[in-house]
Short mmCIF file of N, CA and C in Angstrom, two decimals:
data_model
loop_
_atom_site.label_atom_id
_atom_site.label_comp_id
_atom_site.label_asym_id
_atom_site.label_seq_id
_atom_site.Cartn_x
_atom_site.Cartn_y
_atom_site.Cartn_z
N MET O 1 208.71 13.37 38.83
CA MET O 1 208.04 12.25 38.19
C MET O 1 207.03 12.84 37.19
N ARG O 2 207.40 12.89 35.95
CA ARG O 2 206.55 13.51 34.95
C ARG O 2 205.75 12.48 34.15
N ASP O 3 206.14 11.24 34.16
CA ASP O 3 205.45 10.23 33.38
C ASP O 3 204.07 9.94 33.99
N PRO O 4 202.99 10.15 33.22
CA PRO O 4 201.65 9.95 33.78
C PRO O 4 201.37 8.51 34.15
N PHE O 5 201.99 7.56 33.46
CA PHE O 5 201.76 6.16 33.77
C PHE O 5 202.43 5.76 35.09
N MET O 6 203.60 6.33 35.37
CA MET O 6 204.26 6.08 36.65
C MET O 6 203.44 6.69 37.80
N ARG O 7 202.92 7.90 37.58
CA ARG O 7 202.08 8.51 38.59
C ARG O 7 200.83 7.68 38.84
N ALA O 8 200.23 7.16 37.77
CA ALA O 8 199.03 6.34 37.89
C ALA O 8 199.33 5.03 38.64
N SER O 9 200.46 4.41 38.32
CA SER O 9 200.84 3.16 39.03
C SER O 9 201.04 3.41 40.51
N ARG O 10 201.71 4.49 40.82
CA ARG O 10 201.95 4.83 42.24
C ARG O 10 200.62 5.07 42.96
N ARG O 11 199.72 5.80 42.32
CA ARG O 11 198.41 6.10 42.92
C ARG O 11 197.58 4.83 43.10
N ILE O 12 197.60 3.95 42.13
CA ILE O 12 196.84 2.69 42.21
C ILE O 12 197.35 1.84 43.35
N ILE O 13 198.67 1.67 43.44
CA ILE O 13 199.24 0.85 44.51
C ILE O 13 199.00 1.49 45.88
N ARG O 14 199.08 2.80 45.96
CA ARG O 14 198.86 3.49 47.22
C ARG O 14 197.40 3.33 47.68
N ARG O 15 196.45 3.39 46.74
CA ARG O 15 195.04 3.32 47.12
C ARG O 15 194.50 1.91 47.25
N LEU O 16 194.89 1.00 46.39
CA LEU O 16 194.36 -0.35 46.40
C LEU O 16 195.24 -1.34 47.17
N GLY O 17 196.49 -0.98 47.39
CA GLY O 17 197.42 -1.89 48.04
C GLY O 17 197.13 -2.07 49.50
N LYS O 18 197.54 -3.23 50.01
CA LYS O 18 197.44 -3.55 51.42
C LYS O 18 198.85 -3.77 51.95
N PRO O 19 199.04 -3.66 53.26
CA PRO O 19 200.38 -3.82 53.81
C PRO O 19 200.94 -5.22 53.58
N VAL O 20 202.21 -5.27 53.16
CA VAL O 20 202.95 -6.51 53.03
C VAL O 20 204.32 -6.31 53.66
N VAL O 21 204.95 -7.43 53.99
CA VAL O 21 206.27 -7.38 54.63
C VAL O 21 207.23 -8.21 53.78
N ILE O 22 208.36 -7.63 53.45
CA ILE O 22 209.41 -8.36 52.76
C ILE O 22 210.60 -8.45 53.71
N ILE O 23 211.06 -9.69 53.95
CA ILE O 23 212.23 -9.92 54.77
C ILE O 23 213.36 -10.27 53.79
N THR O 24 214.38 -9.44 53.73
CA THR O 24 215.48 -9.67 52.81
C THR O 24 216.37 -10.80 53.33
N GLU O 25 217.35 -11.21 52.51
CA GLU O 25 218.23 -12.29 52.90
C GLU O 25 219.10 -11.92 54.10
N ASN O 26 219.26 -10.61 54.38
CA ASN O 26 220.03 -10.16 55.56
C ASN O 26 219.13 -9.93 56.76
N ASP O 27 217.90 -10.44 56.73
CA ASP O 27 216.90 -10.29 57.79
C ASP O 27 216.52 -8.84 58.05
N VAL O 28 216.51 -8.03 57.02
CA VAL O 28 216.04 -6.65 57.12
C VAL O 28 214.56 -6.64 56.73
N ARG O 29 213.74 -6.08 57.61
CA ARG O 29 212.31 -6.05 57.37
C ARG O 29 211.95 -4.76 56.62
N VAL O 30 211.19 -4.92 55.51
CA VAL O 30 210.73 -3.80 54.71
C VAL O 30 209.20 -3.85 54.68
N ASP O 31 208.58 -2.82 55.25
CA ASP O 31 207.12 -2.71 55.23
C ASP O 31 206.71 -1.82 54.06
N LEU O 32 205.80 -2.27 53.23
CA LEU O 32 205.34 -1.49 52.12
C LEU O 32 203.94 -1.92 51.73
N LYS O 33 203.36 -1.25 50.74
CA LYS O 33 202.05 -1.61 50.25
C LYS O 33 202.18 -2.33 48.91
N GLY O 34 201.31 -3.31 48.71
CA GLY O 34 201.33 -4.03 47.45
C GLY O 34 199.95 -4.57 47.11
N ILE O 35 199.75 -4.89 45.86
CA ILE O 35 198.47 -5.46 45.42
C ILE O 35 198.70 -6.96 45.22
N TYR O 36 198.07 -7.74 46.09
CA TYR O 36 198.18 -9.20 46.05
C TYR O 36 197.06 -9.77 45.21
N ASP O 37 197.42 -10.68 44.31
CA ASP O 37 196.42 -11.32 43.44
C ASP O 37 196.69 -12.82 43.44
N ALA O 38 195.72 -13.56 43.96
CA ALA O 38 195.85 -15.02 44.00
C ALA O 38 194.75 -15.61 43.13
N PRO O 39 195.06 -16.66 42.39
CA PRO O 39 194.03 -17.27 41.55
C PRO O 39 192.97 -17.95 42.42
N GLU O 40 191.73 -17.82 42.01
CA GLU O 40 190.64 -18.46 42.74
C GLU O 40 190.67 -19.97 42.57
N ASP O 41 190.92 -20.40 41.36
CA ASP O 41 190.97 -21.84 41.11
C ASP O 41 191.71 -22.10 39.81
N ASP O 42 191.98 -23.35 39.57
CA ASP O 42 192.61 -23.75 38.32
C ASP O 42 191.51 -23.94 37.27
N THR O 43 191.88 -23.82 36.02
CA THR O 43 190.88 -23.96 34.97
C THR O 43 191.28 -25.04 33.99
N LEU O 44 190.29 -25.70 33.46
CA LEU O 44 190.51 -26.68 32.40
C LEU O 44 190.20 -26.00 31.07
N VAL O 45 191.12 -26.10 30.14
CA VAL O 45 190.91 -25.55 28.83
C VAL O 45 191.10 -26.63 27.78
N LYS O 46 190.53 -26.42 26.65
CA LYS O 46 190.63 -27.40 25.56
C LYS O 46 192.04 -27.37 24.99
N GLY O 47 192.66 -28.52 24.94
CA GLY O 47 194.01 -28.64 24.40
C GLY O 47 193.98 -29.20 22.99
N ARG O 48 195.11 -29.66 22.57
CA ARG O 48 195.24 -30.23 21.23
C ARG O 48 194.55 -31.60 21.18
N LYS O 49 194.06 -31.92 20.03
CA LYS O 49 193.43 -33.22 19.75
C LYS O 49 192.29 -33.51 20.70
N GLY O 50 191.57 -32.48 21.11
CA GLY O 50 190.37 -32.67 21.94
C GLY O 50 190.61 -32.95 23.41
N GLY O 51 191.86 -32.94 23.82
CA GLY O 51 192.16 -33.21 25.25
C GLY O 51 191.94 -31.98 26.10
N LEU O 52 191.96 -32.17 27.39
CA LEU O 52 191.83 -31.06 28.34
C LEU O 52 193.17 -30.80 29.01
N VAL O 53 193.48 -29.54 29.19
CA VAL O 53 194.74 -29.13 29.81
C VAL O 53 194.41 -28.32 31.05
N LEU O 54 195.10 -28.63 32.15
CA LEU O 54 194.92 -27.88 33.37
C LEU O 54 195.84 -26.66 33.37
N LYS O 55 195.25 -25.49 33.47
CA LYS O 55 196.01 -24.24 33.49
C LYS O 55 196.01 -23.68 34.90
N THR O 56 197.18 -23.40 35.40
CA THR O 56 197.29 -22.77 36.71
C THR O 56 198.00 -21.44 36.54
N ARG O 57 197.71 -20.56 37.47
CA ARG O 57 198.29 -19.22 37.44
C ARG O 57 198.89 -18.97 38.82
N PRO O 58 200.12 -18.50 38.89
CA PRO O 58 200.71 -18.26 40.20
C PRO O 58 200.16 -17.02 40.86
N ALA O 59 200.26 -16.96 42.15
CA ALA O 59 199.91 -15.74 42.89
C ALA O 59 200.93 -14.67 42.53
N THR O 60 200.50 -13.40 42.48
CA THR O 60 201.40 -12.31 42.17
C THR O 60 201.23 -11.18 43.20
N LEU O 61 202.27 -10.38 43.28
CA LEU O 61 202.28 -9.19 44.12
C LEU O 61 202.84 -8.05 43.29
N THR O 62 202.12 -6.96 43.22
CA THR O 62 202.59 -5.77 42.48
C THR O 62 202.96 -4.71 43.50
N ILE O 63 204.21 -4.24 43.43
CA ILE O 63 204.69 -3.19 44.34
C ILE O 63 205.32 -2.09 43.50
N TYR O 64 205.47 -0.93 44.12
CA TYR O 64 206.07 0.20 43.44
C TYR O 64 207.58 0.01 43.42
N ALA O 65 208.20 0.19 42.27
CA ALA O 65 209.62 -0.12 42.08
C ALA O 65 210.56 0.68 42.98
N ASP O 66 210.22 1.94 43.25
CA ASP O 66 211.09 2.78 44.06
C ASP O 66 211.13 2.34 45.53
N GLU O 67 210.13 1.60 46.01
CA GLU O 67 210.07 1.17 47.39
C GLU O 67 210.59 -0.25 47.58
N ALA O 68 210.84 -0.95 46.49
CA ALA O 68 211.17 -2.37 46.56
C ALA O 68 212.64 -2.60 46.93
N PRO O 69 212.89 -3.55 47.85
CA PRO O 69 214.27 -3.93 48.09
C PRO O 69 214.74 -4.86 46.96
N GLU O 70 216.01 -5.16 46.95
CA GLU O 70 216.51 -6.12 45.94
C GLU O 70 215.97 -7.50 46.28
N LEU O 71 215.33 -8.12 45.33
CA LEU O 71 214.71 -9.44 45.56
C LEU O 71 215.65 -10.55 45.15
N THR O 72 215.80 -11.52 46.04
CA THR O 72 216.53 -12.73 45.75
C THR O 72 215.67 -13.93 46.14
N LYS O 73 216.13 -15.10 45.80
CA LYS O 73 215.37 -16.31 46.14
C LYS O 73 215.33 -16.56 47.64
N GLU O 74 216.20 -15.91 48.42
CA GLU O 74 216.22 -16.09 49.87
C GLU O 74 215.29 -15.13 50.59
N CYS O 75 214.71 -14.19 49.89
CA CYS O 75 213.77 -13.24 50.51
C CYS O 75 212.47 -13.97 50.86
N ARG O 76 211.81 -13.45 51.87
CA ARG O 76 210.48 -13.97 52.24
C ARG O 76 209.50 -12.82 52.10
N ILE O 77 208.34 -13.13 51.56
CA ILE O 77 207.28 -12.15 51.40
C ILE O 77 206.09 -12.63 52.21
N ILE O 78 205.67 -11.81 53.17
CA ILE O 78 204.57 -12.17 54.05
C ILE O 78 203.39 -11.28 53.72
N ILE O 79 202.25 -11.92 53.45
CA ILE O 79 201.00 -11.22 53.15
C ILE O 79 200.11 -11.39 54.39
N PRO O 80 200.09 -10.39 55.28
CA PRO O 80 199.37 -10.56 56.56
C PRO O 80 197.87 -10.73 56.42
N HIS O 81 197.22 -10.05 55.47
CA HIS O 81 195.76 -10.10 55.43
C HIS O 81 195.22 -11.45 54.94
N VAL O 82 196.06 -12.31 54.40
CA VAL O 82 195.64 -13.66 54.04
C VAL O 82 196.45 -14.72 54.82
N ASN O 83 197.35 -14.24 55.70
CA ASN O 83 198.16 -15.10 56.55
C ASN O 83 198.94 -16.13 55.70
N ARG O 84 199.68 -15.63 54.70
CA ARG O 84 200.48 -16.51 53.83
C ARG O 84 201.90 -15.99 53.74
N GLU O 85 202.81 -16.91 53.53
CA GLU O 85 204.22 -16.57 53.32
C GLU O 85 204.67 -17.16 51.99
N TYR O 86 205.42 -16.37 51.24
CA TYR O 86 205.86 -16.77 49.91
C TYR O 86 207.34 -16.45 49.72
N PHE O 87 207.87 -16.99 48.64
CA PHE O 87 209.20 -16.63 48.15
C PHE O 87 209.04 -16.07 46.74
N PRO O 88 209.87 -15.12 46.35
CA PRO O 88 209.76 -14.60 44.98
C PRO O 88 210.29 -15.61 43.98
N ALA O 89 209.44 -16.07 43.07
CA ALA O 89 209.87 -17.04 42.05
C ALA O 89 210.44 -16.30 40.85
N ASP O 90 209.80 -15.18 40.48
CA ASP O 90 210.24 -14.41 39.35
C ASP O 90 209.69 -12.99 39.51
N SER O 91 210.39 -12.04 38.97
CA SER O 91 209.88 -10.66 39.02
C SER O 91 210.21 -9.96 37.72
N LYS O 92 209.32 -9.08 37.34
CA LYS O 92 209.55 -8.31 36.11
C LYS O 92 209.01 -6.90 36.31
N ASN O 93 209.70 -5.97 35.71
CA ASN O 93 209.29 -4.58 35.76
C ASN O 93 208.19 -4.40 34.74
N ASP O 94 207.08 -3.76 35.15
CA ASP O 94 205.97 -3.59 34.22
C ASP O 94 206.12 -2.41 33.28
N GLY O 95 207.22 -1.66 33.44
CA GLY O 95 207.51 -0.54 32.56
C GLY O 95 206.81 0.75 32.94
N ASP O 96 205.98 0.72 33.96
CA ASP O 96 205.27 1.91 34.39
C ASP O 96 205.50 2.20 35.86
N GLY O 97 206.64 1.81 36.40
CA GLY O 97 206.98 2.12 37.78
C GLY O 97 206.64 1.02 38.76
N GLY O 98 206.09 -0.07 38.32
CA GLY O 98 205.74 -1.18 39.22
C GLY O 98 206.56 -2.41 38.93
N ILE O 99 206.62 -3.29 39.92
CA ILE O 99 207.26 -4.59 39.76
C ILE O 99 206.22 -5.65 40.06
N VAL O 100 206.05 -6.61 39.15
CA VAL O 100 205.13 -7.71 39.35
C VAL O 100 205.97 -8.93 39.76
N ILE O 101 205.70 -9.43 40.97
CA ILE O 101 206.45 -10.57 41.51
C ILE O 101 205.59 -11.81 41.48
N GLU O 102 206.07 -12.86 40.82
CA GLU O 102 205.38 -14.15 40.87
C GLU O 102 205.81 -14.83 42.16
N LEU O 103 204.84 -15.32 42.91
CA LEU O 103 205.11 -15.85 44.24
C LEU O 103 205.08 -17.38 44.25
N ALA O 104 206.01 -17.98 44.99
CA ALA O 104 206.05 -19.42 45.19
C ALA O 104 205.71 -19.70 46.64
N GLU O 105 204.87 -20.69 46.87
CA GLU O 105 204.43 -21.03 48.23
C GLU O 105 205.62 -21.44 49.10
N ALA O 106 205.62 -20.96 50.32
CA ALA O 106 206.61 -21.40 51.30
C ALA O 106 206.21 -22.76 51.82
N LEU O 107 207.17 -23.56 52.22
CA LEU O 107 206.89 -24.92 52.67
C LEU O 107 206.42 -24.96 54.12
N SER O 108 206.61 -23.92 54.86
CA SER O 108 206.26 -23.92 56.27
C SER O 108 205.10 -22.96 56.53
N GLU O 109 204.63 -22.95 57.73
CA GLU O 109 203.60 -22.00 58.16
C GLU O 109 204.19 -20.60 58.19
N PRO O 110 203.36 -19.57 58.06
CA PRO O 110 203.89 -18.20 58.10
C PRO O 110 204.58 -17.88 59.42
N SER O 111 205.63 -17.12 59.34
CA SER O 111 206.39 -16.73 60.52
C SER O 111 205.59 -15.73 61.34
N GLU O 112 205.93 -15.67 62.61
CA GLU O 112 205.31 -14.68 63.48
C GLU O 112 206.12 -13.41 63.45
N VAL O 113 206.14 -12.74 62.29
CA VAL O 113 206.93 -11.53 62.12
C VAL O 113 206.14 -10.31 62.52
N LEU O 114 204.85 -10.39 62.41
CA LEU O 114 204.01 -9.21 62.61
C LEU O 114 203.83 -8.95 64.03
#
C-alpha cells in the first residue's frame, strides 16, 4: 500500500472508528471498525423567493474498503455504541480506500446480535 491517502484513511478509521456489526443477506456476521456520523438536527435554510427549506442529512458510516463485505439492501448495520440498527441506502467509494455508506433507519428495534 504505497498511496499515502489510503494509508491515512486506514489509520483514521483504525484510530477514530468504533466497533460496528454488518449482517449480510446470508446472515454472515462481519465485525469491523467504522466512523459513525449522525446529524444532530435538521436545519432551516433560506430558499427561493424568501421561503424556508428544511434540510436533512442522513446518518453515514465510513469503513475501510478492504474490510467491507458486499453491501445490498438486505444487509443490516448495527451500531452498538448508540444502540441503532440501519440498512444501507447508498454507498460510494471515497477514492482514498474508504467507503461512505448512507444509512436508512430500520423500522424495528435493534436486534440482540451482540
